[in-house]
Structure formats: C-alpha cells, structure tokens
Amino acid sequence: MTKRNDISIEDVPLNRFHQLLSVRSGGGWLIDGYILSIIGVVLMPLSIELELDEFWQGLIAASALFGIFIGGFLGGWLTGLLGRQKVYFIGPIIFILCSLGQFLAETGLSLFIFRFLIGIGVGCEYPAASTLLVEFLPEKHRGPRLAALTILWFAGAALAYIMGNVILSRGGSAAWRLVLASPAFIGVLLVVVRLGTPESPRWLVSKGRLADAERIIKKVYGSNFSLRNLPEQAAEAQGLSTLLRAGYGPRIVFFVMFWMCSVIPVLAVYAFAPKVLQALNLTGYWAAYGSIAITILFVIGCGIATRLINVIGRRPLVIHSFLWSGIALLGLGAFSDGGEWLVLVFFSAYSTFIGGAQVLQLVYPNEIFPTEIRAAAVGIGASLSRIGAAIGTYLVPISLQTIGIRNTMYTAASITILGFLVSLALAPETCNMSLEKAASLKR
C-alpha cells in the first residue's frame, strides 16, 4: 500500500474542498462576465437619458476595461505581496459598492468613474482567484477547472443579457439603473461564500511561512499529509527582470499577445452587441434573441474546449481556435450584407471556435510561470490584454460610423489571425505536467 507521505498533493483525487474552492473562484468569473457585459444591454437607453454622444458611449463602454489595466497590475502585485486570500475579497467589495453607485449616476463622467473602479475590482480578481485555485488543484484537473472559469464568464455574460432585457422590458425609462445595480446582489453572495477560504500553501512556503503552510495542508488534505507532499518547495525569489534574463521573454510575449488577440474582438462585440447586430441587418427580435443565442454559443464553445483541453493539448487547441474563428470573422465581413440566417451562421461559428483561446487565458499564465511571479503574470496578462480591448471597444462605434461594418469585421479578423500566427510560433505545451515542470524551461 502506498503511504500518504509518498503522494504529491498534485496527484490526490478531487475532494470537497476543491469543489468548494472551484465555486468560490468561479463565482468571481460569473460576476465579471455579468458586469462587463451588462453595459451592452443598457448603453442605448442610458445614452438617450443622459444625452451621451458617440465619444461618451465608447468611453463608458471601455471604462471598465481601462480599470482592469490598472487593477491587473495592482492585483498581481498585491496578490504576490499580501497573499492570494486577502486580495480574494477586494473585487467583490468593489463590485457591490460601485454597482450601487451606478444606480445614482447622473452624468456620463460619474458613470465612467464607477465603471472604471469596477474594472479595478475585476483586475484584482483575475490574479487572486485563479492563482489560489490553481495552487490547490490536482494536476489532471487543473486545465479543465481553470477553463471552466471562462465558461462561467460567458455564463455571466448570458445571464446579463437575459436579466437585463427582462428588467428593461418590465421597468420604465430609468430601468437601466436597476440593471446596472443588479451585480451588487451577486457580489454579496460572493463575499459570503468566500468566507473561510485558506491561504495558498505554495505562497506561504515562498514567504518562508512553513508552519502555516503545513497547517493548511493538513486541514485540506488530511493529517497524514505535510510539506513533504508539496512538490514545489521554496525557491529564491524571482522578479520579472530575472525571468527575462533566464529566457522567459518568449513566453511573456506569447501569453500577452495571445490573451490580447483573443479578448479584443470578443469584448468589443459584447459592449456593442445590439449595434453590431443592427449594422449586420439584424434588428428587433433578431438582435435581442440573436445576442442571447450567440452568448450561449460562446458558453458551448468554451464547454467543448474544456472537454478537449486534456485530450488534444493546449497548443493544438489554441492554434485551431484562432484559425477557424478568424475564418468565421472573415466570412462575417465578406457577407455582412447577407441575410439574417447567414450572418448568424458565421457569428455562431466564431462564437464556438473562439472558445479554445478563451479557456486558455487563465490556463497558460498559471502554468508557464513559477509560483513567485504567477499572480503577477496573470495580472500583467489581464492588464495588457484589457487595455487593447478597451481601445478596441472605444473605437467600435467610431469604426462602424466611419469605415462600416464590413471593414470592422475584417479588422477583428486580422487581430484573430495575428493570434493564430503568434500561437503557431510560440505556444508551448503544458498538458500532463506538474506546475513545477510546466513552469520550467528545462524539459
């Protein structure tokens, strides 16, 4: 019989704690998707009431993404400095306070500020929630569980469109305020469910807090487990400059570019889904139900990719995802003046195929960097990808007005094809590897 002290914690079966931690972290992605997508539901009615022109519409739609740029860097730094568990509560508290603040917003500027602060909360959420989860998960469940976070993001986006349209249909001219305040309820639930979450033993070991790490390991895995079951022991602290000198530069270039190319078209579409569909000649019920259907297909695409992530591996998944979704966007551009069904077919194809790149956004940075900078890497990726997405989102209404829907879709396709080329050149394979091996350049 194998003794417990011979088993790595990366080889243990999923237990009740892992399931609960998945819910705790997954709830953050659900509310992130809800918060970032809800603006697309109400942008048109709030623009009428607050008398916003295209400049302010683009700025407000992109405001949360600008906030993520700051929050990603800040959250990554704080998560490395203070620990994963403390930063775990910053995002939900910001979501609650600023969602309620949006209800009272009277100007485009005040709405921009509240959504910018919400973006900071989202930016803090990415490194804290994902690193805490990945540092507890067993190896064979790591990829699918991290990928499932992205599914929950799109589920939150779908919920935003469903709930947003329900509230708008039953409310008056100011119903958009209730829609923007609705994330506060989810934020309260998230704070409650996260109470009692322990700190990551890996982070504690990296800080020399061995006794605290040992206590948590025994609590989570059982009294027969100890630090001997933790494969990645304390190492000399490594900063970003050290990693660049050590040869991690290509990995940094890859994950920043891949993340940016996968989110810019998606978030730009979500922020202006009704406008984009209207430009593609989908109006009325076609636009309303088309937005929901496309969002559901994003969830389905991410679900399929999650099932494949340990079957075909990370590298083939990201390459094929970018290739076929880029072709679908080219089709949208070429047939932008086609019938409703043709537009929905290409949009549906894009929504499904891009799922592979989406689910790897958290898998790759959490696997290809060591514990000392894992949270910072996720934060950097979130920040740089979202600033690109913010610029893209801001330019969508201007692009639709100046170069038209056809060239807007071609631009989105070119960004996606760039992601394909970068992945083809630089994407590593990390499937079926321990965190230590996946993060090492020596294989």
XYZ file of C-alpha atoms in Angstrom:
443
model
C 0.000 0.000 0.000
C 1.302 3.489 -0.902
C 1.877 5.707 2.068
C 0.302 9.099 2.199
C 3.670 10.790 2.629
C 4.736 9.422 -0.781
C 1.825 11.047 -2.672
C 2.151 14.515 -4.156
C -0.817 16.798 -3.489
C -0.986 17.202 -7.278
C -1.918 13.522 -7.577
C -4.719 13.350 -4.994
C -8.367 12.986 -6.105
C -10.668 15.982 -6.038
C -12.171 16.414 -2.587
C -14.927 18.546 -1.101
C -12.541 21.438 -0.531
C -11.556 21.523 -4.216
C -15.213 21.602 -5.213
C -15.972 24.455 -2.815
C -12.912 26.420 -3.919
C -13.993 25.996 -7.549
C -17.353 27.552 -6.650
C -15.666 30.354 -4.711
C -13.345 31.266 -7.572
C -15.873 30.521 -10.298
C -18.343 32.954 -8.770
C -15.861 35.724 -9.469
C -15.817 34.926 -13.176
C -19.603 34.718 -13.267
C -19.968 38.222 -11.872
C -17.080 39.516 -14.029
C -18.857 38.350 -17.176
C -22.108 39.822 -15.879
C -20.605 43.202 -15.005
C -18.569 43.662 -18.177
C -21.437 42.602 -20.467
C -24.329 44.367 -18.758
C -23.263 47.723 -20.189
C -24.036 46.437 -23.699
C -27.651 45.823 -22.668
C -28.311 49.321 -21.336
C -25.957 51.522 -23.328
C -28.638 52.653 -25.750
C -31.335 53.624 -23.193
C -28.889 55.269 -20.777
C -27.304 57.192 -23.669
C -30.716 58.631 -24.503
C -31.479 59.650 -20.911
C -28.012 61.057 -20.179
C -27.726 62.517 -23.700
C -24.411 60.814 -24.482
C -22.741 61.172 -27.885
C -20.553 58.534 -29.581
C -17.487 59.779 -27.693
C -19.051 59.140 -24.278
C -20.702 55.915 -25.389
C -17.329 54.491 -26.397
C -15.645 55.837 -23.262
C -18.233 54.343 -20.898
C -18.243 51.014 -22.728
C -14.444 50.874 -22.401
C -14.202 52.347 -18.883
C -14.191 49.014 -17.028
C -11.502 47.729 -19.382
C -9.315 50.743 -18.595
C -9.880 49.928 -14.925
C -8.752 46.336 -15.488
C -5.490 47.695 -16.889
C -4.778 49.309 -13.514
C -6.403 46.542 -11.450
C -4.483 43.731 -13.155
C -1.092 45.220 -12.298
C -2.270 46.244 -8.826
C -3.942 42.894 -8.115
C -0.962 40.896 -9.342
C 1.406 42.905 -7.145
C -0.848 42.722 -4.089
C -1.512 39.008 -4.564
C 2.217 38.339 -4.592
C 2.874 40.668 -1.644
C -0.087 40.099 0.687
C -1.184 36.650 -0.413
C -3.990 35.250 -2.530
C -6.580 35.039 0.253
C -6.577 38.723 1.279
C -6.934 40.050 -2.271
C -9.727 37.479 -2.808
C -12.217 39.881 -1.183
C -11.197 43.174 -2.797
C -13.040 42.602 -6.087
C -16.432 41.563 -4.651
C -16.498 44.531 -2.256
C -15.756 46.940 -5.113
C -18.466 45.279 -7.227
C -21.074 45.846 -4.514
C -20.252 49.480 -3.773
C -19.785 50.644 -7.371
C -22.811 48.769 -8.737
C -24.944 50.643 -6.219
C -23.125 53.844 -7.199
C -24.115 53.323 -10.848
C -27.757 53.415 -9.782
C -27.259 57.030 -8.668
C -25.145 58.185 -11.630
C -26.456 61.361 -13.273
C -23.717 62.148 -15.796
C -21.522 60.312 -18.249
C -18.491 61.247 -16.150
C -19.873 59.761 -12.906
C -20.875 56.560 -14.734
C -17.399 56.372 -16.269
C -15.783 56.676 -12.806
C -17.934 53.946 -11.235
C -17.295 51.550 -14.116
C -13.582 52.375 -14.074
C -13.471 51.414 -10.373
C -15.421 48.226 -11.139
C -12.736 47.416 -13.692
C -10.068 47.752 -10.990
C -12.013 45.195 -8.949
C -12.159 42.827 -11.930
C -8.423 43.286 -12.489
C -7.732 42.313 -8.868
C -9.994 39.290 -9.236
C -8.058 37.641 -12.075
C -4.715 37.011 -10.308
C -6.150 36.344 -6.837
C -8.894 33.882 -7.752
C -7.062 31.965 -10.466
C -3.742 31.542 -8.632
C -5.447 30.476 -5.414
C -7.412 27.842 -7.311
C -4.536 26.538 -9.444
C -2.200 26.183 -6.460
C -4.616 23.782 -4.753
C -5.856 21.761 -7.755
C -4.542 18.286 -8.678
C -2.589 18.161 -11.949
C -5.113 16.313 -14.138
C -7.970 18.606 -13.064
C -6.031 21.871 -13.352
C -6.651 22.598 -17.033
C -10.369 21.732 -17.124
C -11.104 23.595 -13.876
C -9.299 26.761 -14.986
C -11.010 26.502 -18.363
C -14.369 26.213 -16.596
C -13.805 29.684 -15.136
C -14.050 31.075 -18.654
C -17.279 29.167 -19.214
C -18.654 30.846 -16.108
C -17.568 34.228 -17.516
C -19.678 33.649 -20.610
C -22.486 32.235 -18.457
C -22.404 35.510 -16.539
C -22.499 37.404 -19.832
C -25.511 35.378 -20.978
C -27.201 35.994 -17.623
C -26.548 39.712 -18.042
C -28.344 39.810 -21.386
C -31.243 37.715 -20.112
C -31.741 39.584 -16.827
C -31.000 42.935 -18.409
C -33.653 42.516 -21.087
C -36.166 41.225 -18.526
C -35.629 44.249 -16.263
C -35.742 46.678 -19.195
C -38.983 45.174 -20.513
C -40.722 45.488 -17.148
C -39.311 48.807 -15.967
C -39.729 52.386 -17.051
C -37.325 54.795 -18.697
C -34.918 54.532 -15.740
C -34.904 50.710 -15.664
C -31.307 50.831 -16.877
C -30.340 51.995 -13.380
C -31.737 48.809 -11.861
C -29.892 46.770 -14.473
C -26.547 48.393 -13.594
C -27.209 47.965 -9.859
C -28.110 44.262 -10.174
C -24.496 42.940 -9.837
C -24.490 44.116 -6.200
C -26.693 41.148 -5.261
C -24.250 38.653 -6.807
C -21.365 40.469 -5.096
C -22.931 39.972 -1.674
C -23.362 36.247 -2.327
C -19.729 36.010 -3.437
C -18.417 37.630 -0.259
C -20.463 35.230 1.873
C -19.375 32.077 0.022
C -15.683 33.069 0.185
C -15.617 33.445 3.947
C -13.271 30.865 5.474
C -11.053 30.410 2.387
C -7.470 29.496 3.438
C -4.231 30.921 2.047
C -2.249 29.056 -0.623
C 0.418 26.783 0.943
C 2.660 27.418 -2.072
C 2.586 31.165 -1.442
C 3.214 30.629 2.279
C 6.225 28.426 1.501
C 7.589 31.048 -0.912
C 7.457 33.529 2.000
C 9.117 31.152 4.425
C 5.941 30.590 6.482
C 6.387 26.836 6.635
C 4.356 26.186 9.796
C 1.303 27.991 8.374
C 1.650 26.086 5.101
C 1.871 22.759 6.929
C -1.239 23.536 8.981
C -3.306 24.332 5.875
C -2.069 21.255 4.003
C -3.181 19.014 6.886
C -6.542 20.785 7.087
C -7.247 20.447 3.368
C -5.733 17.052 2.546
C -5.726 15.226 5.893
C -3.485 14.730 8.895
C -1.213 12.292 7.029
C -0.143 14.991 4.564
C 2.608 17.542 5.158
C 5.080 19.785 3.343
C 6.758 16.651 2.028
C 3.737 16.192 -0.244
C 4.185 19.658 -1.787
C 6.348 19.170 -4.910
C 7.306 22.792 -5.420
C 9.341 23.934 -2.415
C 10.604 27.390 -1.544
C 12.958 28.929 -4.073
C 14.908 32.108 -4.426
C 12.553 34.979 -5.236
C 12.480 35.854 -8.925
C 11.401 39.164 -10.358
C 10.228 39.828 -13.881
C 13.646 41.132 -14.950
C 15.268 37.948 -13.626
C 12.866 35.814 -15.622
C 13.579 37.799 -18.784
C 17.297 37.161 -18.343
C 16.569 33.488 -17.670
C 14.839 33.067 -21.031
C 11.149 33.596 -20.233
C 10.865 36.503 -22.691
C 9.210 34.457 -25.486
C 6.650 33.087 -23.010
C 5.793 36.598 -21.841
C 5.403 37.793 -25.452
C 3.252 34.773 -26.278
C 0.793 34.940 -23.422
C 0.327 38.721 -23.624
C -0.235 38.643 -27.394
C -2.411 35.526 -27.309
C -4.560 36.920 -24.499
C -4.893 40.294 -26.215
C -5.846 38.821 -29.580
C -8.437 36.535 -28.002
C -10.248 39.210 -25.977
C -10.218 42.345 -28.153
C -12.845 41.163 -30.696
C -14.942 39.363 -28.048
C -15.208 42.249 -25.568
C -15.722 44.806 -28.322
C -18.640 42.747 -29.646
C -20.136 42.328 -26.167
C -20.017 46.027 -25.393
C -21.884 46.910 -28.602
C -23.700 43.679 -29.471
C -27.024 45.382 -30.366
C -25.213 47.973 -32.502
C -23.031 45.395 -34.257
C -26.004 43.147 -35.000
C -28.001 46.132 -36.197
C -25.158 47.027 -38.573
C -25.337 43.429 -39.819
C -29.036 43.978 -40.601
C -30.333 42.146 -37.520
C -32.947 44.283 -35.812
C -35.828 43.849 -33.375
C -36.227 40.303 -32.111
C -33.375 39.151 -34.352
C -30.981 41.443 -32.478
C -32.342 40.749 -28.981
C -32.549 36.982 -29.260
C -29.500 36.823 -31.518
C -27.382 38.396 -28.745
C -28.567 35.754 -26.271
C -28.092 32.892 -28.752
C -24.555 34.000 -29.636
C -23.648 34.309 -25.960
C -24.961 30.802 -25.274
C -22.828 29.542 -28.173
C -19.797 31.158 -26.541
C -20.572 29.040 -23.473
C -20.994 25.916 -25.617
C -17.724 26.614 -27.439
C -15.895 27.017 -24.137
C -17.517 23.807 -22.882
C -16.291 21.855 -25.902
C -12.790 23.327 -25.489
C -12.778 22.372 -21.809
C -13.504 18.776 -22.741
C -10.655 18.825 -25.281
C -8.001 20.618 -23.218
C -6.522 17.417 -21.772
C -7.282 15.357 -24.891
C -5.545 17.265 -27.703
C -3.367 19.507 -25.515
C -3.033 23.250 -25.024
C -1.000 24.081 -28.130
C -3.237 22.448 -30.799
C -6.311 23.853 -29.074
C -5.174 27.489 -29.184
C -3.895 27.226 -32.773
C -7.100 25.730 -34.183
C -9.262 28.089 -32.125
C -7.658 31.197 -33.615
C -7.558 29.769 -37.145
C -11.219 28.793 -37.503
C -12.644 31.760 -35.563
C -10.576 34.099 -37.747
C -12.029 32.495 -40.864
C -15.537 32.963 -39.424
C -14.880 36.690 -38.903
C -13.643 36.977 -42.484
C -16.944 35.402 -43.519
C -18.862 37.991 -41.487
C -17.007 40.740 -43.291
C -17.491 39.223 -46.747
C -21.215 38.562 -46.206
C -22.024 41.498 -43.922
C -24.916 42.466 -46.162
C -26.280 38.913 -46.368
C -29.481 37.590 -44.855
C -30.126 37.181 -41.139
C -29.507 33.444 -41.106
C -26.173 33.711 -42.941
C -24.937 36.363 -40.512
C -25.996 34.221 -37.547
C -24.218 31.167 -39.011
C -20.875 32.997 -39.245
C -21.346 34.698 -35.878
C -22.234 31.352 -34.328
C -19.134 29.742 -35.858
C -16.946 32.489 -34.416
C -18.595 32.186 -31.001
C -17.995 28.442 -30.936
C -14.438 28.253 -32.303
C -13.003 31.119 -30.225
C -13.822 29.095 -27.093
C -10.446 27.338 -27.260
C -8.467 30.559 -26.962
C -10.827 31.881 -24.302
C -10.497 28.931 -21.931
C -6.685 29.051 -22.153
C -6.464 32.666 -20.960
C -6.113 31.523 -17.366
C -4.548 28.128 -18.013
C -1.415 29.328 -19.788
C -0.187 32.126 -17.452
C -0.884 29.989 -14.391
C 1.082 27.057 -15.809
C 4.070 28.562 -17.620
C 5.415 30.769 -14.810
C 6.794 29.838 -11.361
C 4.993 30.489 -8.064
C 6.984 33.639 -7.272
C 5.505 35.575 -10.190
C 2.436 33.501 -11.115
C -0.030 36.092 -9.787
C 1.943 38.970 -11.315
C 1.946 37.190 -14.691
C -1.839 36.771 -14.628
C -2.176 40.423 -13.633
C 0.103 41.585 -16.440
C -1.798 39.500 -18.974
C -5.161 40.807 -17.769
C -3.899 44.396 -17.795
C -2.267 44.478 -21.210
C -4.998 42.451 -22.909
C -7.720 44.662 -21.483
C -6.067 47.941 -22.429
C -6.015 46.653 -26.001
C -9.636 45.580 -25.633
C -10.514 48.971 -24.144
C -9.060 50.787 -27.138
C -10.835 48.390 -29.489
C -14.128 48.802 -27.644
C -13.833 52.571 -27.651
C -13.225 52.535 -31.408
C -16.158 50.238 -32.296
C -18.865 52.952 -32.628
C -16.397 55.206 -34.451
C -15.361 52.334 -36.720
C -18.969 51.440 -37.537
C -19.664 55.077 -38.402
C -16.520 55.713 -40.479
C -15.336 52.508 -42.191
C -18.540 50.454 -41.905
C -19.383 47.005 -40.588
C -17.546 45.097 -43.349
C -14.134 46.650 -42.615
C -14.807 46.497 -38.863
C -15.229 42.725 -39.157
C -12.101 42.478 -41.328
C -10.175 44.338 -38.614
C -11.434 41.908 -35.972
C -10.447 39.016 -38.246
C -6.915 40.380 -38.699
C -6.453 40.579 -34.913
C -7.616 36.971 -34.576
C -5.307 35.777 -37.363
C -2.428 37.559 -35.596
C -3.248 35.451 -32.537
C -3.055 32.348 -34.740
C 0.398 33.297 -36.067
C 1.768 34.121 -32.596
C 0.422 30.827 -31.218
C 1.824 28.862 -34.146
C 5.273 30.326 -33.440
C 5.385 30.433 -29.632
C 2.622 28.423 -27.917
C 4.143 25.835 -25.528
C 2.589 22.538 -24.491
C 1.926 22.109 -20.749
C -0.573 19.254 -20.747
C 0.050 16.399 -18.269
C 2.778 18.283 -16.408
C 3.170 19.292 -12.781
C 3.210 23.036 -12.090
C 6.940 22.831 -11.465
C 7.643 21.093 -14.803
C 5.218 23.251 -16.792
C 6.866 26.428 -15.476
C 10.398 25.185 -16.151
C 12.267 25.974 -19.345
C 14.210 22.699 -18.963
C 12.064 19.776 -20.128
